[in-house]
XYZ file of C-alpha atoms in Angstrom:
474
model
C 196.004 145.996 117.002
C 195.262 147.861 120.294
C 192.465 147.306 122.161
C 191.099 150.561 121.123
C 191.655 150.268 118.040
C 189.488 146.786 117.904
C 186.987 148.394 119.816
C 186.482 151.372 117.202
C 186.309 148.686 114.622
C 184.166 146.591 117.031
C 180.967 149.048 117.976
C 181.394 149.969 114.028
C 180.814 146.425 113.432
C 177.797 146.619 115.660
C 175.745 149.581 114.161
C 176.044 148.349 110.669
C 174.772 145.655 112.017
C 171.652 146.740 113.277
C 171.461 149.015 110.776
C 170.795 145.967 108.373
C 168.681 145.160 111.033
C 166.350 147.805 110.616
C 166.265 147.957 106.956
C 165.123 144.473 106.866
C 162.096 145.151 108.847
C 161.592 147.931 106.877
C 162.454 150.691 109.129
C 163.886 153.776 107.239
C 164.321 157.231 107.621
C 162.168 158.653 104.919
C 162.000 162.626 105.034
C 159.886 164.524 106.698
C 157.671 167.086 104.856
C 157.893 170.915 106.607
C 154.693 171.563 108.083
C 152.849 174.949 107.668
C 153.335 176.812 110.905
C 150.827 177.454 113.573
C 149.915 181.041 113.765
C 148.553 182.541 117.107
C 147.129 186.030 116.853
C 144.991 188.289 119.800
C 144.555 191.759 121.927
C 147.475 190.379 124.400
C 150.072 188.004 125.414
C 149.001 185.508 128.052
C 151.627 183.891 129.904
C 151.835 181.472 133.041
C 154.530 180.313 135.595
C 155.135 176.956 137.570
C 158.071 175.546 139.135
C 159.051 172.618 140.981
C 161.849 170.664 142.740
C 163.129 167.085 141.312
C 164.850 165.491 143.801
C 164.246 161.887 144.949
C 163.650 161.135 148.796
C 166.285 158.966 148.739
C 169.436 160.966 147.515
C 171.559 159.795 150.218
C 170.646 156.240 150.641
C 170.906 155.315 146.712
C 173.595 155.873 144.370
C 172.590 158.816 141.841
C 175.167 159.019 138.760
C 176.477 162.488 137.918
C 176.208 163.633 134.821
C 178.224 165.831 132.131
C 182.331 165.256 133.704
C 183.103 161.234 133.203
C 181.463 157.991 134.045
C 180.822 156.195 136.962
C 180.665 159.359 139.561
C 178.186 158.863 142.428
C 176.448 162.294 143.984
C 177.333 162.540 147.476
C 175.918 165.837 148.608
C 173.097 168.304 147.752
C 174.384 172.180 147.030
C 171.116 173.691 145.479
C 167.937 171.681 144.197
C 167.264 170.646 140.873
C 163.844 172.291 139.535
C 162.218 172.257 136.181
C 159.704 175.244 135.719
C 157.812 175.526 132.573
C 156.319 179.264 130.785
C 153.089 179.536 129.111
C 153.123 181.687 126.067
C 150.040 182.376 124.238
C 147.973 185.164 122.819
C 144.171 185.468 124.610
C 142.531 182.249 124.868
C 143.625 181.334 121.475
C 146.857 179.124 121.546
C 150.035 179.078 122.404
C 152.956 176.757 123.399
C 154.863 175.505 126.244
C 158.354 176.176 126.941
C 160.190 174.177 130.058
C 163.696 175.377 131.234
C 165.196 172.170 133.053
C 168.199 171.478 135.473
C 169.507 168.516 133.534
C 172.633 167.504 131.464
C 169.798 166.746 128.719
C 166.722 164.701 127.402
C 166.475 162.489 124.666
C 163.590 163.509 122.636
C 162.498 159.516 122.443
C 161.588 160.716 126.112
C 160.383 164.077 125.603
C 157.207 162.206 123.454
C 156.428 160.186 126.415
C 155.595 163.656 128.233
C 153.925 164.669 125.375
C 152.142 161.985 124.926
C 150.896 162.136 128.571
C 149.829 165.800 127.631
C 147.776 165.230 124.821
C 144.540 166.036 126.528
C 145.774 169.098 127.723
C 147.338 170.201 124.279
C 143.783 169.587 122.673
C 141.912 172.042 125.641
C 144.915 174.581 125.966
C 145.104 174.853 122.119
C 148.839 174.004 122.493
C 151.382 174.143 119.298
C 153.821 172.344 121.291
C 155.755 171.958 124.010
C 159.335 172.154 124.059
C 162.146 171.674 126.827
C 165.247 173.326 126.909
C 167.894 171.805 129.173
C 170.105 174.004 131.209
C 173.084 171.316 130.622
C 173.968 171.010 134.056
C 177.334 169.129 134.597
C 176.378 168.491 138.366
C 173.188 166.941 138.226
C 171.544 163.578 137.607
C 172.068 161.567 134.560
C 169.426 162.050 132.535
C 170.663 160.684 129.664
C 172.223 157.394 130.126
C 176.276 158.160 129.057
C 177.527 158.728 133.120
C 176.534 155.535 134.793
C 179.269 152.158 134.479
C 179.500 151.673 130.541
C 182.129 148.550 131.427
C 178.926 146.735 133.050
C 176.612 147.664 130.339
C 175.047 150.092 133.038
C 172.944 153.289 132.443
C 173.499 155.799 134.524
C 169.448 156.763 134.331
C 167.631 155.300 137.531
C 163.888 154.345 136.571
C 162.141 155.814 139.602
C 164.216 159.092 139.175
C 163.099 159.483 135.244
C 160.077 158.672 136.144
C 159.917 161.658 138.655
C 161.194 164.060 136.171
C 158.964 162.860 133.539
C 155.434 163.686 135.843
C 157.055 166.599 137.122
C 157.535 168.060 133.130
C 153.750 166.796 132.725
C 152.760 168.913 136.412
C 154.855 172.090 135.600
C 153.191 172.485 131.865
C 149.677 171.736 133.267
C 150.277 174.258 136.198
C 151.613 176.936 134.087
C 148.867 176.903 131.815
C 146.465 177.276 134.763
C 149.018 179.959 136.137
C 148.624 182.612 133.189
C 147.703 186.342 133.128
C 147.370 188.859 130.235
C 150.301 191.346 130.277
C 152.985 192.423 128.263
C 156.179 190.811 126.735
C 159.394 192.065 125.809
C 162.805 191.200 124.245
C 166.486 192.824 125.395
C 169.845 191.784 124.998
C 172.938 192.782 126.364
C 177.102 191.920 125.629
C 178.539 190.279 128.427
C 181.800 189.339 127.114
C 182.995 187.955 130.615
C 181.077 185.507 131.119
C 182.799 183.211 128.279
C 186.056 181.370 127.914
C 186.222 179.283 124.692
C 188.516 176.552 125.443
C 189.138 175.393 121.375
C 189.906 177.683 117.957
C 188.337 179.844 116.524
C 186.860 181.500 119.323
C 183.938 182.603 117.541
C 182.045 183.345 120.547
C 178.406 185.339 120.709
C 178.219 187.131 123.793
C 174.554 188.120 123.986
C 172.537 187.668 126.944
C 169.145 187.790 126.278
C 166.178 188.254 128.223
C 162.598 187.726 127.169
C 160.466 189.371 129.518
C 156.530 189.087 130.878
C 155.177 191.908 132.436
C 151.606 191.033 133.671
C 148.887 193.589 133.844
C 148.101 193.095 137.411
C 151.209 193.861 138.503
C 152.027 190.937 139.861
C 155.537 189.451 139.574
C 157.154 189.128 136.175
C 158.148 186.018 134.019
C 162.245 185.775 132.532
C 163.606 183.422 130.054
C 167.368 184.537 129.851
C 169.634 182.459 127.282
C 173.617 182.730 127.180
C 176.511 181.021 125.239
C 178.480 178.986 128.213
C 178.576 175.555 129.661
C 177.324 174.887 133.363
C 180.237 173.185 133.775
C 182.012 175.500 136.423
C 182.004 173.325 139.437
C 184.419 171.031 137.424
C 185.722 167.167 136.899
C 185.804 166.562 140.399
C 182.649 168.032 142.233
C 180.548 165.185 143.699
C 177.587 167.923 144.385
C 174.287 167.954 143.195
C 173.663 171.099 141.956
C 172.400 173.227 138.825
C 175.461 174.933 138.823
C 175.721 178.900 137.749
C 172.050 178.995 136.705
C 171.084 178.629 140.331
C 173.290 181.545 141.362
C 171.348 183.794 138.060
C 168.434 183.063 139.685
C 169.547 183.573 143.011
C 171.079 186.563 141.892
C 167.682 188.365 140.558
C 165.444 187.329 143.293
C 167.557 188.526 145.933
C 167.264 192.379 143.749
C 163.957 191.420 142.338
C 160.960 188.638 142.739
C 160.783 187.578 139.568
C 160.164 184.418 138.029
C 163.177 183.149 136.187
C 164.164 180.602 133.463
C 167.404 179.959 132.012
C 168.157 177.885 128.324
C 171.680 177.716 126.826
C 172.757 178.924 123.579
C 175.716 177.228 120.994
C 177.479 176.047 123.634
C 179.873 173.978 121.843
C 183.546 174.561 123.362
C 182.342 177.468 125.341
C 183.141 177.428 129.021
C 181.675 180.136 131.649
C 184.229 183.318 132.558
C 187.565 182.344 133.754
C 186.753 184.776 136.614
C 189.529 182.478 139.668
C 190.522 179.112 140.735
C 188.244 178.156 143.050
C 185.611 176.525 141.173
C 182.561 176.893 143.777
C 183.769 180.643 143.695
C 183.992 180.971 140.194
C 179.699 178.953 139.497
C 178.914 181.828 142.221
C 180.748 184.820 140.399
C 179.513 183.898 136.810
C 175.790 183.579 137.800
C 176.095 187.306 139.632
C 177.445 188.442 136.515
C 174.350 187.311 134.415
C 172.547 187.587 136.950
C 173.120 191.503 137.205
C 173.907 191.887 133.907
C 170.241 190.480 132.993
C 168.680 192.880 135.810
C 170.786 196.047 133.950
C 168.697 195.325 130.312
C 167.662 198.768 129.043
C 166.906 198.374 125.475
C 163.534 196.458 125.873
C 161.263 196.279 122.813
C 157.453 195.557 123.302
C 156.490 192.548 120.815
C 153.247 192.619 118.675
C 150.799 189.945 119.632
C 151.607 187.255 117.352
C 153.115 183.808 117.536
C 154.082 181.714 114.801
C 155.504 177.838 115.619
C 156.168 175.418 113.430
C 157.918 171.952 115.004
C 159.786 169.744 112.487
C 161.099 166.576 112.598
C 163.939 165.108 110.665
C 166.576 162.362 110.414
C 170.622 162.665 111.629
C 172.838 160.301 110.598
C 175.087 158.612 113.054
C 178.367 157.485 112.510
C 179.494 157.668 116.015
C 179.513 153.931 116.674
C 180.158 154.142 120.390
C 176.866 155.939 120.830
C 175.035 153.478 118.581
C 176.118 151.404 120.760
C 174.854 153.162 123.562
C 171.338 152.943 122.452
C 171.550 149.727 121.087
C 172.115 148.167 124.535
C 169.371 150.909 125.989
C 171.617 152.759 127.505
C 169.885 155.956 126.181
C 166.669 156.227 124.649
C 166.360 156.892 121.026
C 164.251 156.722 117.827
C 167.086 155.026 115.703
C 166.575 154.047 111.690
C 168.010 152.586 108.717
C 169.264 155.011 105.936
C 171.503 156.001 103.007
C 173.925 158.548 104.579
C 176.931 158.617 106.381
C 179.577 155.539 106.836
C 176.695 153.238 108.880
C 173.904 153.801 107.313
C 172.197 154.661 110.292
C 169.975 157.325 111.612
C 168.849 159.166 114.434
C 165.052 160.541 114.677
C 165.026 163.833 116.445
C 163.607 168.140 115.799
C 164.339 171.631 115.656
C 161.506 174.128 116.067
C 161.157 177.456 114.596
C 158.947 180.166 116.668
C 158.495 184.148 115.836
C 157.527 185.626 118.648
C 156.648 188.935 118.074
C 158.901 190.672 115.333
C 161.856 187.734 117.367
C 162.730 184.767 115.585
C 163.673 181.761 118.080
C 165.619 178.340 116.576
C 165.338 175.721 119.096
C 168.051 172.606 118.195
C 169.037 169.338 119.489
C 172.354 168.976 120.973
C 175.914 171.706 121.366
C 176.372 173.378 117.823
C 179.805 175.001 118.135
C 178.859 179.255 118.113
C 180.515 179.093 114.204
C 177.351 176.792 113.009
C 175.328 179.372 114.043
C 177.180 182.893 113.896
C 179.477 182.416 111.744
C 183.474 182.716 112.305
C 184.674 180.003 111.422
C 188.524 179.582 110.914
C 189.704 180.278 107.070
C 192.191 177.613 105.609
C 195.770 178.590 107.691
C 194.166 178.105 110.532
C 191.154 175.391 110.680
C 191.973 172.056 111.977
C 192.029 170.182 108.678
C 193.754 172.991 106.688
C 190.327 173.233 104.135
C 188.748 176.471 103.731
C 185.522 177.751 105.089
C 184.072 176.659 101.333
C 183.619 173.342 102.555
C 180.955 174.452 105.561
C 177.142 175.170 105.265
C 175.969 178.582 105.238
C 176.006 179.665 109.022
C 172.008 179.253 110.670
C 171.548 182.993 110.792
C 172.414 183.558 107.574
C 170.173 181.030 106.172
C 167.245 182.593 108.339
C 168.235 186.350 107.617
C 168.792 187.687 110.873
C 171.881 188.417 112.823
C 169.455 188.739 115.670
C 168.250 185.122 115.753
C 167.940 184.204 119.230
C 168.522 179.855 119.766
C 167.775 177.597 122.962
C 170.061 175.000 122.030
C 170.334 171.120 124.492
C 166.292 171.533 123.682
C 164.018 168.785 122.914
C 166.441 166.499 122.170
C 170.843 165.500 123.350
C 171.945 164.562 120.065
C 176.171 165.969 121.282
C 178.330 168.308 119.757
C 177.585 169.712 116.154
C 181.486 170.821 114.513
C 181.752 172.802 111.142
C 183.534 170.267 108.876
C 186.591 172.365 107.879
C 186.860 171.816 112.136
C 186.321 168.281 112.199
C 189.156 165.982 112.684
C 188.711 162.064 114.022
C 191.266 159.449 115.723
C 192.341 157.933 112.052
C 191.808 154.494 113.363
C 190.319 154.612 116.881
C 187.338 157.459 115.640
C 184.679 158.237 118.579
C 186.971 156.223 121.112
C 190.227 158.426 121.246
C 190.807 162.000 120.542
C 191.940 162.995 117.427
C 195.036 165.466 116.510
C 194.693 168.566 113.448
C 197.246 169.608 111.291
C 198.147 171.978 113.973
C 198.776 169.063 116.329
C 196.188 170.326 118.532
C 193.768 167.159 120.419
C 190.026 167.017 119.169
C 187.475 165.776 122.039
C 184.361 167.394 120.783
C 184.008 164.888 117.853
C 183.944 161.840 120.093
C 180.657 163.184 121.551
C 179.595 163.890 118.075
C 176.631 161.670 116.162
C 179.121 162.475 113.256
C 180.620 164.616 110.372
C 176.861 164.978 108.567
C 175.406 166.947 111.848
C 175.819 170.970 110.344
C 175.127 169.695 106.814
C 171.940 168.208 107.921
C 171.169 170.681 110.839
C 171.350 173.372 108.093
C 169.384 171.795 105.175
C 166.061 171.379 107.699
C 166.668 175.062 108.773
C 166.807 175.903 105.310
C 163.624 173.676 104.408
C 161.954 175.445 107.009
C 162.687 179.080 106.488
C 161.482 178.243 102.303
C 158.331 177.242 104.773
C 158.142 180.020 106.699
């Protein structure tokens, strides 16, 4: 037996372990019931701004982990800040919700509650119905998460002080926004930017929508953005040792330098999808594919005004994990998580995390943990000749925007929670006897990677019975 091999059957060994663990003292996931939505009605939209920088004082005197390319890589310069800025969204003085666009690889939502927990005061006077982070994914920022640091010393790659920075700062941009906000106008527009997407893994099933929703405020003042696009902010590659929030900085960038406007950026199914394969040069290419959202988001011409209404509805619900190696990782507190005893999946345990469905307007919004792969939520996935294990598309759950009824669903995905890469199971192939540790191989003798950062095989069924269980809800 390799030492892989005993170290597949090793962290297995572990998680059943505390699985038991759990049971025993009783904790078990037991099924959330769907809440009735929050409804939000007035004369006008109200919406507030805040930004701020997160970076420590000491970047260059302390070793910073980067996160998102492989462990154990230390930050050793500073290309663009990291920020977190936050958008109010509510309807007169009557409600509303907060939504927080983040430079970070991710954020478990076992830390999420601790900022919402220090909000609580401010959620009872603002009339909030949640707030909710969406992380940009970053590959060249700080480990947020935990996963990047020096597993083979049982090291997290989170520094304390630093979480502890970004934690207040998630608190200071949702208070600020709040205080920031103006009655205007909001919008929704979309347009195909095709180039701006390489999918590096079958079936291509790509959506190339960018979309934009977009505050005008009646004082003329400057206006509020939240774009979204399919691709990974992973363009500055494997071996950059900068700190930076790679091709969202340049969209930003990119629009202010045209336009003062206030801009936020949250990732769609991002699973396998890389940014445009535009040249070489990597710093070239981040620069060139945040230009082309960037103007691409600025061209928008097919803006529709949205009726003043806002429904949210925030649900909670139970993953199983059968990805031993991160069990592992939050067994030894690696990363932060919510973890359970229950009845699915091959260790019987479970991870706590959300989805959250908002209309806003006549536009439905999905927010969901993790990377689904574009074919969870689109559709496309590969028929029987083609897909990985050689099973038809029979054996996957109805795609998300089917189950909700609208090809125009519009999903912040990395948000409120990093729960890894969600895979259709006709795509779904495992290491027969190293699974999670070592890449797996299809029928097609093609190499699997995505499943290693998977919690498991359950994720779509499970993602798409609670969407399903919410839209009966709704």
């Amino acid at each position: 037996m390799g030492f892989n091999e005993f170290a597949a059957k090793a962290v297995r060994s572990l998680a059943k372990s505390s699985s038991k663990k759990l049971a025993k003292k009783g904790i078990k996931a037991t099924p959330f019931e769907v809440n009735d939505p929050v409804v939000i009605t007035g004369e006008s939209y109200v919406c507030g701004y805040a930004v701020k920088e997160v970076m420590p004082a000491d970047i260059h005197a302390k070793k910073y982990w980067v996160a998102g390319h492989g462990m154990g890589h230390v930050i050793e310069k500073v290309h663009d800040p990291i920020t977190v800025s936050a958008m109010w969204i509510g309807a007169d003085d009557n409600g509303g919700y907060i939504h927080i666009s983040a430079d970070i690889i991710g954020l478990t939502n076992f830390e999420l509650n601790i900022v919402r927990d220090a909000l609580k005061d401010f959620s009872a006077k603002s009339k909030c119905a949640g707030v909710f982070v969406s992380c940009t994914h970053t590959h060249a920022g700080f480990d947020t998460v935990g996963y990047w640091g020096q597993l083979y010393k049982l090291q997290s790659g989170k520094d304390p002080e630093y979480m502890e920075l970004l934690l207040k700062s998630l608190e200071a941009v949702a208070r600020e926004a709040y205080e920031n906000r103006k009655s205007g106008k909001l919008y929704v527009g979309t347009v195909s930017v095709p180039e701006a997407q390489f999918c590096k893994r079958e079936p291509n099933a790509m959506h190339d929508v960018l979309t934009r929703t977009r505050f005008v405020p009646d004082d003329g003042s400057e206006e509020t953005w939240f774009l979204n696009y399919e691709a990974h902010p992973n363009t500055l590659g494997g071996d950059n040792r900068e700190c930076s929030a790679d091709y969202p900085y340049w969209v930003r960038k990119t629009i202010n330098d045209a336009k003062k406007t206030n801009v936020l950026y949250g990732v769609g199914a991002i699973g396998a999808v890389d940014p445009g394969d535009f040249c070489e040069d990597k710093p070239e290419r981040t620069r060139i594919q945040g230009e082309t959202l960037g103007k691409a988001a600025l061209a928008i011409c097919n803006d529709k005004e949205m009726p003043v209404e806002i429904k949210v509805l925030q649900h909670k619900y139970f993953s199983p994990v059968d990805n031993g190696l991160l069990a592992l990782m939050a067994i030894i507190k690696a990363c932060s998580s919510q973890r359970y005893a229950c009845d699915k999946g091959d260790l019987g345990l479970a991870l706590q995390t959300e989805m959250v469905y908002i209309k806003l307007g006549t536009q439905q919004i999905l927010m969901l943990p993790g990377e689904p792969f574009p074919e969870v939520v689109y559709g496309g996935a590969a028929e029987a000749e083609l897909s990985a294990t050689g099973k038809g598309t029979e054996i996957n759950p109805t795609p998300i925007i089917d189950i909700v009824g609208d090809k125009d669903l519009l999903v912040y995905c990395v948000t409120n929670d990093m729960t890894g890469y969600c895979v259709t199971p006709n795509d779904y192939v495992l290491h027969k006897t190293q699974p999670y540790i070592e890449q797996g191989t299809d029928v097609h003798d093609r190499r699997h990677y995505h499943e290693t950062n998977s919690l498991g095989y359950l994720t779509n069924e499970t993602i798409a019975e609670n969407v399903a269980a919410i839209m009966k809800k709704i």
